[in-house]
Amino acid sequence: MTDHSALLRPAAAEFLRVAAAAKPFTAPTPCAGFDVRGLLNHLLYWGPWLVAAGRRETYTATGTEAALFGEDWLATLGKQTEDLVDAFAPAAAWTAWRRSARPRCPRPSSATWCSASS
């Protein structure tokens, strides 16, 4: 398996740069049904699930996806992104299947998206 860990930090930095510049928050995105605020909120909600998957842990959300975008969204997204980089740096994070409290997800390198029916 190819080691992609060296790409994670530069990709994370670019992701945060783009996220910080994404304004106005009411602007549409290529993701149907999401404006910038909605997409950032979506990332803030689902990020911890992905971190847990990379760490081979179970995650249970404590709230809903409805209102995670707040004044400190960029700091929260930055911490979450750092956690993602740390979780997916080890090669073991890129192999096998992971079962979480929600969908059953294939290894992250798969082109198959997680769904409740997986």
PDB file of C-alpha atoms in Angstrom:
ATOM      1  CA  MET A   1       0.000   0.000   0.000  1.00  0.00           C
ATOM      2  CA  THR A   2       1.247   3.492  -0.822  1.00  0.00           C
ATOM      3  CA  ASP A   3       2.044   5.713   2.157  1.00  0.00           C
ATOM      4  CA  HIS A   4       0.120   8.962   1.781  1.00  0.00           C
ATOM      5  CA  SER A   5       0.899  10.355   5.232  1.00  0.00           C
ATOM      6  CA  ALA A   6       3.352  12.977   3.907  1.00  0.00           C
ATOM      7  CA  LEU A   7       0.502  14.519   1.889  1.00  0.00           C
ATOM      8  CA  LEU A   8      -1.835  14.962   4.861  1.00  0.00           C
ATOM      9  CA  ARG A   9      -0.361  18.077   6.512  1.00  0.00           C
ATOM     10  CA  PRO A  10      -0.029  20.130   3.309  1.00  0.00           C
ATOM     11  CA  ALA A  11      -3.532  19.092   2.229  1.00  0.00           C
ATOM     12  CA  ALA A  12      -4.928  19.990   5.659  1.00  0.00           C
ATOM     13  CA  ALA A  13      -3.251  23.398   5.561  1.00  0.00           C
ATOM     14  CA  GLU A  14      -4.694  24.108   2.115  1.00  0.00           C
ATOM     15  CA  PHE A  15      -8.131  22.925   3.225  1.00  0.00           C
ATOM     16  CA  LEU A  16      -8.075  25.337   6.179  1.00  0.00           C
ATOM     17  CA  ARG A  17      -6.842  28.186   3.969  1.00  0.00           C
ATOM     18  CA  VAL A  18      -9.729  27.651   1.562  1.00  0.00           C
ATOM     19  CA  ALA A  19     -12.258  27.247   4.383  1.00  0.00           C
ATOM     20  CA  ALA A  20     -11.115  30.490   6.028  1.00  0.00           C
ATOM     21  CA  ALA A  21     -11.527  32.370   2.742  1.00  0.00           C
ATOM     22  CA  ALA A  22     -14.950  30.904   1.917  1.00  0.00           C
ATOM     23  CA  LYS A  23     -17.253  33.884   2.275  1.00  0.00           C
ATOM     24  CA  PRO A  24     -19.978  34.989   2.206  1.00  0.00           C
ATOM     25  CA  PHE A  25     -21.387  32.144   4.254  1.00  0.00           C
ATOM     26  CA  THR A  26     -24.649  32.301   2.325  1.00  0.00           C
ATOM     27  CA  ALA A  27     -22.899  31.655  -1.010  1.00  0.00           C
ATOM     28  CA  PRO A  28     -23.862  28.452  -2.838  1.00  0.00           C
ATOM     29  CA  THR A  29     -21.474  25.507  -3.113  1.00  0.00           C
ATOM     30  CA  PRO A  30     -21.191  22.715  -5.696  1.00  0.00           C
ATOM     31  CA  CYS A  31     -22.804  20.432  -3.092  1.00  0.00           C
ATOM     32  CA  ALA A  32     -26.547  20.456  -3.748  1.00  0.00           C
ATOM     33  CA  GLY A  33     -28.511  21.821  -0.815  1.00  0.00           C
ATOM     34  CA  PHE A  34     -25.518  23.356   0.977  1.00  0.00           C
ATOM     35  CA  ASP A  35     -24.493  26.980   1.175  1.00  0.00           C
ATOM     36  CA  VAL A  36     -21.016  27.704   2.629  1.00  0.00           C
ATOM     37  CA  ARG A  37     -22.339  27.808   6.219  1.00  0.00           C
ATOM     38  CA  GLY A  38     -24.243  24.549   5.736  1.00  0.00           C
ATOM     39  CA  LEU A  39     -21.237  22.793   4.233  1.00  0.00           C
ATOM     40  CA  LEU A  40     -18.942  23.964   7.040  1.00  0.00           C
ATOM     41  CA  ASN A  41     -21.538  22.846   9.584  1.00  0.00           C
ATOM     42  CA  HIS A  42     -21.717  19.465   7.833  1.00  0.00           C
ATOM     43  CA  LEU A  43     -17.920  19.104   8.046  1.00  0.00           C
ATOM     44  CA  LEU A  44     -17.952  20.044  11.739  1.00  0.00           C
ATOM     45  CA  TYR A  45     -20.584  17.393  12.431  1.00  0.00           C
ATOM     46  CA  TRP A  46     -19.107  14.494  10.444  1.00  0.00           C
ATOM     47  CA  GLY A  47     -15.413  15.197  11.121  1.00  0.00           C
ATOM     48  CA  PRO A  48     -15.369  13.519  14.532  1.00  0.00           C
ATOM     49  CA  TRP A  49     -16.872  10.375  12.984  1.00  0.00           C
ATOM     50  CA  LEU A  50     -13.999  10.250  10.510  1.00  0.00           C
ATOM     51  CA  VAL A  51     -11.415  10.908  13.239  1.00  0.00           C
ATOM     52  CA  ALA A  52     -12.865   8.023  15.257  1.00  0.00           C
ATOM     53  CA  ALA A  53     -12.778   5.745  12.210  1.00  0.00           C
ATOM     54  CA  GLY A  54      -9.102   6.541  11.649  1.00  0.00           C
ATOM     55  CA  ARG A  55      -8.344   5.796  15.281  1.00  0.00           C
ATOM     56  CA  ARG A  56     -10.406   2.578  15.243  1.00  0.00           C
ATOM     57  CA  GLU A  57     -12.703   4.030  17.890  1.00  0.00           C
ATOM     58  CA  THR A  58     -16.441   4.393  18.214  1.00  0.00           C
ATOM     59  CA  TYR A  59     -17.968   7.855  18.184  1.00  0.00           C
ATOM     60  CA  THR A  60     -21.416   8.860  19.302  1.00  0.00           C
ATOM     61  CA  ALA A  61     -22.607  12.365  18.504  1.00  0.00           C
ATOM     62  CA  THR A  62     -23.768  14.448  21.439  1.00  0.00           C
ATOM     63  CA  GLY A  63     -25.962  16.749  19.383  1.00  0.00           C
ATOM     64  CA  THR A  64     -27.417  17.255  15.955  1.00  0.00           C
ATOM     65  CA  GLU A  65     -25.953  18.525  12.731  1.00  0.00           C
ATOM     66  CA  ALA A  66     -28.191  21.581  12.887  1.00  0.00           C
ATOM     67  CA  ALA A  67     -26.096  24.233  14.608  1.00  0.00           C
ATOM     68  CA  LEU A  68     -22.390  23.549  15.005  1.00  0.00           C
ATOM     69  CA  PHE A  69     -21.268  26.537  12.932  1.00  0.00           C
ATOM     70  CA  GLY A  70     -20.610  29.328  15.426  1.00  0.00           C
ATOM     71  CA  GLU A  71     -18.239  32.197  16.132  1.00  0.00           C
ATOM     72  CA  ASP A  72     -15.354  29.791  16.825  1.00  0.00           C
ATOM     73  CA  TRP A  73     -15.958  27.635  13.732  1.00  0.00           C
ATOM     74  CA  LEU A  74     -12.473  28.146  12.276  1.00  0.00           C
ATOM     75  CA  ALA A  75     -10.674  27.193  15.503  1.00  0.00           C
ATOM     76  CA  THR A  76     -12.942  24.166  15.875  1.00  0.00           C
ATOM     77  CA  LEU A  77     -12.371  23.144  12.262  1.00  0.00           C
ATOM     78  CA  GLY A  78      -8.617  23.642  12.715  1.00  0.00           C
ATOM     79  CA  LYS A  79      -8.524  21.363  15.773  1.00  0.00           C
ATOM     80  CA  GLN A  80     -10.686  18.784  14.012  1.00  0.00           C
ATOM     81  CA  THR A  81      -8.435  18.879  10.954  1.00  0.00           C
ATOM     82  CA  GLU A  82      -5.333  18.386  13.113  1.00  0.00           C
ATOM     83  CA  ASP A  83      -7.046  15.416  14.765  1.00  0.00           C
ATOM     84  CA  LEU A  84      -7.824  13.976  11.314  1.00  0.00           C
ATOM     85  CA  VAL A  85      -4.200  14.317  10.228  1.00  0.00           C
ATOM     86  CA  ASP A  86      -3.020  12.604  13.415  1.00  0.00           C
ATOM     87  CA  ALA A  87      -5.624   9.842  13.077  1.00  0.00           C
ATOM     88  CA  PHE A  88      -4.796   9.067   9.450  1.00  0.00           C
ATOM     89  CA  ALA A  89      -0.994   9.369   9.635  1.00  0.00           C
ATOM     90  CA  PRO A  90      -0.488   5.721  10.670  1.00  0.00           C
ATOM     91  CA  ALA A  91      -0.695   3.234   7.800  1.00  0.00           C
ATOM     92  CA  ALA A  92      -3.161   1.109   9.793  1.00  0.00           C
ATOM     93  CA  ALA A  93      -5.778   3.865   9.479  1.00  0.00           C
ATOM     94  CA  TRP A  94      -5.937   3.244   5.723  1.00  0.00           C
ATOM     95  CA  THR A  95      -6.679  -0.473   5.874  1.00  0.00           C
ATOM     96  CA  ALA A  96      -9.650  -2.738   6.575  1.00  0.00           C
ATOM     97  CA  TRP A  97     -13.216  -1.916   7.525  1.00  0.00           C
ATOM     98  CA  ARG A  98     -14.408   0.246  10.347  1.00  0.00           C
ATOM     99  CA  ARG A  99     -17.714  -0.055  12.133  1.00  0.00           C
ATOM    100  CA  SER A 100     -18.972   3.011  13.963  1.00  0.00           C
ATOM    101  CA  ALA A 101     -22.187   3.711  15.821  1.00  0.00           C
ATOM    102  CA  ARG A 102     -23.687   4.787  12.473  1.00  0.00           C
ATOM    103  CA  PRO A 103     -22.852   3.549   8.981  1.00  0.00           C
ATOM    104  CA  ARG A 104     -20.491   0.739   8.155  1.00  0.00           C
ATOM    105  CA  CYS A 105     -17.742   2.364   6.131  1.00  0.00           C
ATOM    106  CA  PRO A 106     -15.129   0.864   3.824  1.00  0.00           C
ATOM    107  CA  ARG A 107     -11.515   1.874   4.128  1.00  0.00           C
ATOM    108  CA  PRO A 108     -11.096   5.600   3.408  1.00  0.00           C
ATOM    109  CA  SER A 109      -9.220   4.987   0.164  1.00  0.00           C
ATOM    110  CA  SER A 110     -12.306   3.339  -1.333  1.00  0.00           C
ATOM    111  CA  ALA A 111     -14.460   5.262  -3.770  1.00  0.00           C
ATOM    112  CA  THR A 112     -17.579   3.982  -2.031  1.00  0.00           C
ATOM    113  CA  TRP A 113     -19.272   6.536   0.254  1.00  0.00           C
ATOM    114  CA  CYS A 114     -20.698   5.589   3.610  1.00  0.00           C
ATOM    115  CA  SER A 115     -24.427   5.251   3.806  1.00  0.00           C
ATOM    116  CA  ALA A 116     -26.914   4.009   6.319  1.00  0.00           C
ATOM    117  CA  SER A 117     -27.583   1.022   4.074  1.00  0.00           C
ATOM    118  CA  SER A 118     -23.908  -0.019   3.746  1.00  0.00           C
TER     119      SER A 118
END
